[in-house]
Amino acid sequence: MTARAQVGLIARFLVRSRGHFAFALVGLVVGSATLAFFLALSLGIRERVLNRLYPVNQAELQIETVRLFGLGIEVPSRLDQASLAALRSLPGVTGVYPKQRSRFQARLWGGREVIGHEARVESFFDGLEPELLGNELRLSEAEVLGPEMGAVICSADADCGIGGRCNEGACHRRVWWDSFRDPGGRLPCRADSGCLPGQACFDGQCMISCAEPCTAGAACIQGACLRTCTGNASCDPGETCVQAAALGVCRRLACRLDDPRDGAGDDPEKIRGRLTSRAGMPTPGGGERCPDGTYCATDNILTASGACEAPIPVLVSPFLLEVYNRVAATALDLRRLSGLEVLLGVSFAMLYGESYFVADAAFDQRTIRRCRIVGFSQKAMDFGVTMPLAAVQRANAMLRGRDAASEFTSVVLTTARNEQLPQVIEDAKILGLVPAPRSEDARKASSMLLVLTLVFALVSLVILGISAINITHTFLMLVTERRIEIAVYRAVGARLLDVRMLVLGEAAVMGAIGGIAGCAGAWVLGRLVNVGASRVLGGVPGMPADLFLFSPVVLLVGFSCAVLFAVIGAWVPSGRAARTDPATVLTQG
Amino acid sequence: MIRVEHLVKAYPGQAAGDAARVLPPALSDVSLSVARGEFLAVVGRSGSGKTTLLNILGGLDREWTGRVEVNGQDLARLHDRDLSMLRNKTIGFVFQAFHLLPHLTVIENVTLPAWFGNQDRDRAEAEGRAMQALDRVGLANRATDRPTRLSAGERQRVAVARALLNRPMLLLCDEPTGNLDAATGAAVLDIFLELNRRDNTTLVIATHESRVSEAASRQIVLETGRIVEA
């Protein structure tokens, strides 16, 4: 029997018995809808809430603290390069990403362009490896700004609006996420102890010493390893490519502010200072300022001389925006922010070593650095900003010395497979490391979600199982009703398999209809729940706009289960249909 | 065309070959042969085993002992797939109760064997053959009607057309005129005779009507499952 004939007969069957099938379909629709609904909800929460904190193959570990009279006291151990090397050697570990908090007081100001006033607040920040966040930043940026390439045809950048650029005839929006990397920067010093591990103090500036062989792409010039270059483009922002010992090497441009107080202002021209000459550097002419996109970062607030640097790229937590809108904006009658996207590109100044609460560093240690918001991450500090790790290490070294810069606050581990993570966490306890509260909470929530998903999946399967029993009864009745028809098919040449496949095909089509209707119903229900949730829980920090993830896999599972259970339900009736004795039926009617 | 040797058929509650039982087998030690193009009438009273014999010859009934060959093929040895193909290509059935499917049109009923014979790849060709078969039984103008709108005689002619779709070598008819009035029955009989004469189709007709049996080239008489007259 050809597929076309089979489809034709199945279609006729379904039309003739639509009343019976409609009744049998109810269970399939409810079952597949329940399954798709809860799978999509579970995946949505896992992907959009929990995985933003820590994916299932990641955990953040920190030094174990013991509670003593209500105080958290760290057990005496260090999380340093040696610990990181030990963690890298653990079986299953594919990535080790250290985090470091700022170890000094700081305050920041800025944000006039978005909130209408200059905000002045105490500043907290930490640093983590940009490699840990790349994909997450790109996704979160695409969520708020849309795809990187739009559908607008263009011939020049002007056709693409503010921040857009025209590339190969199509407009591309401004991309921020790839800016989250260390922009480099000068680390002033008085002694080697004020530099990062592996660096030495050369003429008031930390550099990698040639005591060890320089890495690839660097050359030893006057005792320090300097990055080699072929042009300015291969150097960091604020650096220039100069000839030294017949090689091109990157040297940071020296600069000077007109007045040391200009560094704290917001005049975009004044903060760029003017380039000055320095030994080994070309002498600039005409009072040239630091290049576009950089500013003159002075060594401290008392001096006007420094070097050109790009603002430090920082990330903020979506939670921070919620707190601002719900607390600060309401209490202080400030402008509410419509969404995360308005924060992208916002610059602010940060004063290291000064606090609203306590006196901290000496005046000649206090220094101003500029920052720019380039993305959002659930891994960013809830009350503060997150920088590339190297920028925080430089700051800690500058204010607190080498020891402070070489010890990490916590470390994020990734494993190749999810199931390897518990063992890795267990092994790390030997090093005095335990899961950080946030990571542990995410793991517990993930486990709870898994249990709930399994329970609801089981409930869905029970519903589908009951519908399969209903289908069995319906088809047994229909097979009995159609015994003459089946006998005629046999008399004119239908095989046992043809008869069986007709019944199973009918069930499969019914299952497919039920599966499609169920998945569509689940999707509609999901939209309704989203609307309800946004009204009830709209202000909850971190609450995604869409709680559901109706991925192709979810829809395929919902659809396939409906088809599978329909076919299982029709299995026994199909056997009975195939066993219909045509001789008896056609003789006795 | 047909060769039957020592055929015995017993239904549950009957014992094969056991004459002492109260219920005798439906068929007992039946042997016969039918040549290609022959018109054989199987006559006998109700319950004599006529329908059982036709069901066995057509491969609809597989529970029996003995040897039955149709067109050189031993039915006992055929797999379901081959037996189904034999029913589809070589044998045509006409039943007393017509057994047309009421939800299909006349032409769909006639085309039905093509659906199961992998011949509907060219639907137009199958429908063309169906129209020829309907034309042959004088019902080409009723092709799109439902069987429920036809008279008994017309339904039986549609059943004949269905049996003829694949131009079978063997036509097995079980009381084909049993539900028809004399005039309609005569018309149907004429169709069979024409098929036999013009196409050399082998006819085996179970009947208890004398006008049918008299028209046959040969007849056998069954009585309690045995051939008592050949």
CSV table of C-alpha atoms in Angstrom, one decimal, chain B:
chain,number,residue,atom,x,y,z
B,1,MET,CA,-6.3,-23.0,-12.4
B,2,ILE,CA,-7.4,-24.6,-9.2
B,3,ARG,CA,-6.4,-27.9,-7.7
B,4,VAL,CA,-7.8,-29.2,-4.4
B,5,GLU,CA,-6.7,-32.4,-2.8
B,6,HIS,CA,-8.2,-34.0,0.4
B,7,LEU,CA,-9.3,-30.7,1.7
B,8,VAL,CA,-10.7,-30.8,5.3
B,9,LYS,CA,-12.0,-27.9,7.2
B,10,ALA,CA,-13.3,-28.0,10.7
B,11,TYR,CA,-14.6,-25.1,12.8
B,12,PRO,CA,-14.0,-25.0,16.5
B,13,GLY,CA,-16.3,-27.7,18.1
B,14,GLN,CA,-16.0,-29.8,15.0
B,15,ALA,CA,-13.5,-32.6,14.5
B,16,ALA,CA,-11.6,-33.0,11.3
B,17,GLY,CA,-12.5,-36.3,9.7
B,18,ASP,CA,-14.3,-37.6,12.7
B,19,ALA,CA,-17.6,-38.8,11.4
B,20,ALA,CA,-18.7,-40.1,14.7
B,21,ARG,CA,-19.1,-36.6,16.2
B,22,VAL,CA,-22.4,-34.9,16.2
B,23,LEU,CA,-21.0,-31.8,14.4
B,24,PRO,CA,-19.3,-33.0,11.1
B,25,PRO,CA,-16.5,-30.9,9.6
B,26,ALA,CA,-17.5,-28.1,7.2
B,27,LEU,CA,-15.5,-29.8,4.4
B,28,SER,CA,-14.4,-33.4,4.4
B,29,ASP,CA,-11.9,-34.8,2.0
B,30,VAL,CA,-12.8,-32.5,-0.9
B,31,SER,CA,-10.8,-32.9,-4.0
B,32,LEU,CA,-11.4,-31.1,-7.3
B,33,SER,CA,-9.7,-29.3,-10.1
B,34,VAL,CA,-10.9,-26.4,-12.2
B,35,ALA,CA,-9.3,-25.6,-15.6
B,36,ARG,CA,-8.5,-22.1,-16.8
B,37,GLY,CA,-11.6,-20.5,-18.4
B,38,GLU,CA,-13.9,-23.0,-16.8
B,39,PHE,CA,-17.3,-21.9,-15.3
B,40,LEU,CA,-17.9,-24.1,-12.2
B,41,ALA,CA,-21.0,-23.9,-10.2
B,42,VAL,CA,-20.9,-25.1,-6.6
B,43,VAL,CA,-24.4,-26.0,-5.5
B,44,GLY,CA,-25.9,-27.4,-2.3
B,45,ARG,CA,-28.1,-26.5,0.5
B,46,SER,CA,-27.3,-23.8,3.1
B,47,GLY,CA,-24.6,-25.1,5.4
B,48,SER,CA,-23.3,-27.6,2.9
B,49,GLY,CA,-19.9,-25.9,2.8
B,50,LYS,CA,-20.1,-23.8,-0.4
B,51,THR,CA,-19.0,-20.5,1.2
B,52,THR,CA,-16.3,-22.2,3.2
B,53,LEU,CA,-14.9,-23.7,0.0
B,54,LEU,CA,-14.9,-20.3,-1.7
B,55,ASN,CA,-13.2,-18.7,1.3
B,56,ILE,CA,-10.5,-21.3,1.2
B,57,LEU,CA,-10.0,-21.0,-2.5
B,58,GLY,CA,-9.7,-17.2,-2.2
B,59,GLY,CA,-7.2,-17.4,0.7
B,60,LEU,CA,-9.5,-15.7,3.1
B,61,ASP,CA,-9.6,-18.8,5.3
B,62,ARG,CA,-6.2,-20.3,6.2
B,63,GLU,CA,-7.2,-22.9,8.8
B,64,TRP,CA,-7.6,-26.1,7.0
B,65,THR,CA,-5.7,-29.3,6.0
B,66,GLY,CA,-5.0,-30.8,2.7
B,67,ARG,CA,-3.6,-29.2,-0.4
B,68,VAL,CA,-5.0,-26.2,-2.3
B,69,GLU,CA,-3.3,-24.7,-5.4
B,70,VAL,CA,-4.5,-21.6,-7.2
B,71,ASN,CA,-2.7,-20.6,-10.4
B,72,GLY,CA,0.1,-23.0,-9.4
B,73,GLN,CA,0.7,-21.5,-6.0
B,74,ASP,CA,0.3,-23.7,-2.9
B,75,LEU,CA,-1.9,-21.5,-0.6
B,76,ALA,CA,-0.6,-23.3,2.6
B,77,ARG,CA,2.9,-22.2,1.9
B,78,LEU,CA,2.2,-18.6,1.0
B,79,HIS,CA,3.2,-15.8,3.3
B,80,ASP,CA,0.6,-13.2,4.1
B,81,ARG,CA,2.2,-10.7,1.8
B,82,ASP,CA,2.1,-13.2,-1.2
B,83,LEU,CA,-1.4,-14.3,-0.4
B,84,SER,CA,-2.5,-10.7,-0.2
B,85,MET,CA,-0.9,-10.1,-3.6
B,86,LEU,CA,-2.7,-13.2,-5.0
B,87,ARG,CA,-6.0,-11.9,-3.8
B,88,ASN,CA,-5.2,-8.5,-5.2
B,89,LYS,CA,-4.0,-9.5,-8.7
B,90,THR,CA,-5.3,-12.9,-9.5
B,91,ILE,CA,-8.6,-13.3,-7.7
B,92,GLY,CA,-11.8,-11.3,-7.6
B,93,PHE,CA,-14.5,-11.7,-5.0
B,94,VAL,CA,-18.2,-11.1,-5.4
B,95,PHE,CA,-20.3,-11.5,-2.2
B,96,GLN,CA,-24.0,-12.0,-1.7
B,97,ALA,CA,-24.1,-8.9,0.6
B,98,PHE,CA,-22.1,-6.8,-1.9
B,99,HIS,CA,-19.9,-5.3,0.9
B,100,LEU,CA,-19.5,-1.9,-0.7
B,101,LEU,CA,-18.1,0.8,1.6
B,102,PRO,CA,-20.8,3.4,2.2
B,103,HIS,CA,-18.5,6.3,2.9
B,104,LEU,CA,-16.8,5.9,-0.5
B,105,THR,CA,-18.2,6.8,-3.9
B,106,VAL,CA,-18.9,4.2,-6.5
B,107,ILE,CA,-15.7,4.8,-8.3
B,108,GLU,CA,-13.7,4.8,-5.1
B,109,ASN,CA,-15.2,1.5,-4.2
B,110,VAL,CA,-14.2,0.1,-7.5
B,111,THR,CA,-10.6,1.6,-7.3
B,112,LEU,CA,-10.1,0.1,-3.8
B,113,PRO,CA,-8.0,-2.9,-5.0
B,114,ALA,CA,-5.6,-0.5,-6.7
B,115,TRP,CA,-5.0,1.3,-3.3
B,116,PHE,CA,-3.7,-1.9,-1.8
B,117,GLY,CA,-1.8,-3.1,-4.8
B,118,ASN,CA,0.7,-0.3,-5.1
B,119,GLN,CA,-1.0,0.7,-8.3
B,120,ASP,CA,-2.3,4.1,-7.3
B,121,ARG,CA,0.9,5.8,-8.2
B,122,ASP,CA,-0.9,6.7,-11.4
B,123,ARG,CA,-4.2,7.6,-10.0
B,124,ALA,CA,-5.6,8.6,-13.3
B,125,GLU,CA,-4.7,5.2,-14.8
B,126,ALA,CA,-6.4,3.4,-11.9
B,127,GLU,CA,-9.5,5.6,-12.3
B,128,GLY,CA,-9.5,5.0,-16.0
B,129,ARG,CA,-9.6,1.2,-15.4
B,130,ALA,CA,-12.3,1.7,-12.8
B,131,MET,CA,-14.4,3.6,-15.3
B,132,GLN,CA,-13.9,0.9,-17.9
B,133,ALA,CA,-15.1,-1.7,-15.3
B,134,LEU,CA,-18.1,0.4,-14.4
B,135,ASP,CA,-18.8,0.9,-18.1
B,136,ARG,CA,-18.7,-2.8,-18.6
B,137,VAL,CA,-21.4,-3.3,-15.9
B,138,GLY,CA,-23.4,-0.4,-17.3
B,139,LEU,CA,-22.9,2.0,-14.4
B,140,ALA,CA,-20.4,4.6,-15.7
B,141,ASN,CA,-23.0,7.3,-15.1
B,142,ARG,CA,-23.2,6.5,-11.4
B,143,ALA,CA,-19.5,6.8,-10.7
B,144,THR,CA,-19.7,9.7,-8.2
B,145,ASP,CA,-22.8,8.4,-6.3
B,146,ARG,CA,-22.6,6.8,-2.9
B,147,PRO,CA,-23.6,3.1,-2.8
B,148,THR,CA,-26.5,4.0,-0.5
B,149,ARG,CA,-28.2,5.7,-3.5
B,150,LEU,CA,-28.0,2.6,-5.7
B,151,SER,CA,-30.5,-0.3,-6.0
B,152,ALA,CA,-29.5,-3.8,-4.9
B,153,GLY,CA,-28.9,-4.8,-8.5
B,154,GLU,CA,-26.7,-1.8,-9.1
B,155,ARG,CA,-24.7,-2.4,-5.9
B,156,GLN,CA,-24.0,-5.9,-7.0
B,157,ARG,CA,-22.8,-4.7,-10.4
B,158,VAL,CA,-20.5,-2.2,-8.6
B,159,ALA,CA,-19.2,-5.2,-6.6
B,160,VAL,CA,-18.6,-7.0,-9.8
B,161,ALA,CA,-16.8,-4.0,-11.3
B,162,ARG,CA,-14.6,-3.9,-8.1
B,163,ALA,CA,-13.7,-7.5,-8.6
B,164,LEU,CA,-12.8,-6.9,-12.2
B,165,LEU,CA,-10.5,-3.9,-11.6
B,166,ASN,CA,-7.3,-5.8,-11.8
B,167,ARG,CA,-8.6,-8.1,-14.5
B,168,PRO,CA,-8.4,-11.3,-12.4
B,169,MET,CA,-8.0,-14.7,-13.8
B,170,LEU,CA,-10.3,-16.2,-11.2
B,171,LEU,CA,-13.6,-14.8,-10.0
B,172,LEU,CA,-15.1,-16.3,-6.9
B,173,CYS,CA,-18.7,-15.4,-6.4
B,174,ASP,CA,-20.7,-16.4,-3.3
B,175,GLU,CA,-24.5,-16.4,-4.1
B,176,PRO,CA,-24.1,-13.3,-6.3
B,177,THR,CA,-27.7,-13.3,-7.3
B,178,GLY,CA,-29.1,-14.3,-3.9
B,179,ASN,CA,-30.3,-10.9,-3.0
B,180,LEU,CA,-31.6,-9.9,-6.4
B,181,ASP,CA,-34.9,-10.2,-8.2
B,182,ALA,CA,-35.1,-12.6,-11.2
B,183,ALA,CA,-34.5,-9.9,-13.9
B,184,THR,CA,-31.6,-8.2,-12.1
B,185,GLY,CA,-30.1,-11.6,-11.3
B,186,ALA,CA,-30.3,-12.5,-14.9
B,187,ALA,CA,-28.5,-9.3,-15.9
B,188,VAL,CA,-25.7,-10.0,-13.5
B,189,LEU,CA,-25.4,-13.6,-14.7
B,190,ASP,CA,-25.1,-12.3,-18.2
B,191,ILE,CA,-22.1,-10.2,-17.1
B,192,PHE,CA,-20.4,-13.3,-15.7
B,193,LEU,CA,-21.1,-15.3,-18.8
B,194,GLU,CA,-19.6,-12.5,-20.9
B,195,LEU,CA,-16.5,-12.3,-18.7
B,196,ASN,CA,-16.1,-16.1,-19.0
B,197,ARG,CA,-16.5,-16.1,-22.8
B,198,ARG,CA,-14.7,-12.9,-23.8
B,199,ASP,CA,-11.9,-12.8,-21.2
B,200,ASN,CA,-11.6,-16.5,-20.5
B,201,THR,CA,-12.0,-15.7,-16.8
B,202,THR,CA,-12.4,-18.7,-14.6
B,203,LEU,CA,-15.6,-18.6,-12.6
B,204,VAL,CA,-16.4,-20.4,-9.5
B,205,ILE,CA,-19.9,-19.5,-8.3
B,206,ALA,CA,-21.5,-20.9,-5.2
B,207,THR,CA,-25.3,-20.8,-5.7
B,208,HIS,CA,-28.5,-22.7,-5.0
B,209,GLU,CA,-30.2,-21.2,-8.0
B,210,SER,CA,-30.8,-23.6,-10.9
B,211,ARG,CA,-30.6,-21.0,-13.6
B,212,VAL,CA,-27.1,-20.1,-12.5
B,213,SER,CA,-25.9,-23.7,-12.2
B,214,GLU,CA,-27.4,-24.6,-15.5
B,215,ALA,CA,-25.5,-21.8,-17.2
B,216,ALA,CA,-22.2,-23.2,-15.8
B,217,SER,CA,-20.0,-25.5,-17.9
B,218,ARG,CA,-19.7,-27.8,-14.9
B,219,GLN,CA,-21.2,-28.2,-11.5
B,220,ILE,CA,-20.4,-29.9,-8.2
B,221,VAL,CA,-22.9,-30.7,-5.5
B,222,LEU,CA,-21.9,-30.4,-1.8
B,223,GLU,CA,-23.7,-32.1,1.0
B,224,THR,CA,-22.5,-31.8,4.6
B,225,GLY,CA,-19.0,-30.9,3.4
B,226,ARG,CA,-18.6,-33.7,0.8
B,227,ILE,CA,-18.8,-33.6,-2.9
B,228,VAL,CA,-21.6,-36.0,-3.7
B,229,GLU,CA,-21.9,-35.2,-7.4
B,230,ALA,CA,-19.3,-33.9,-9.8
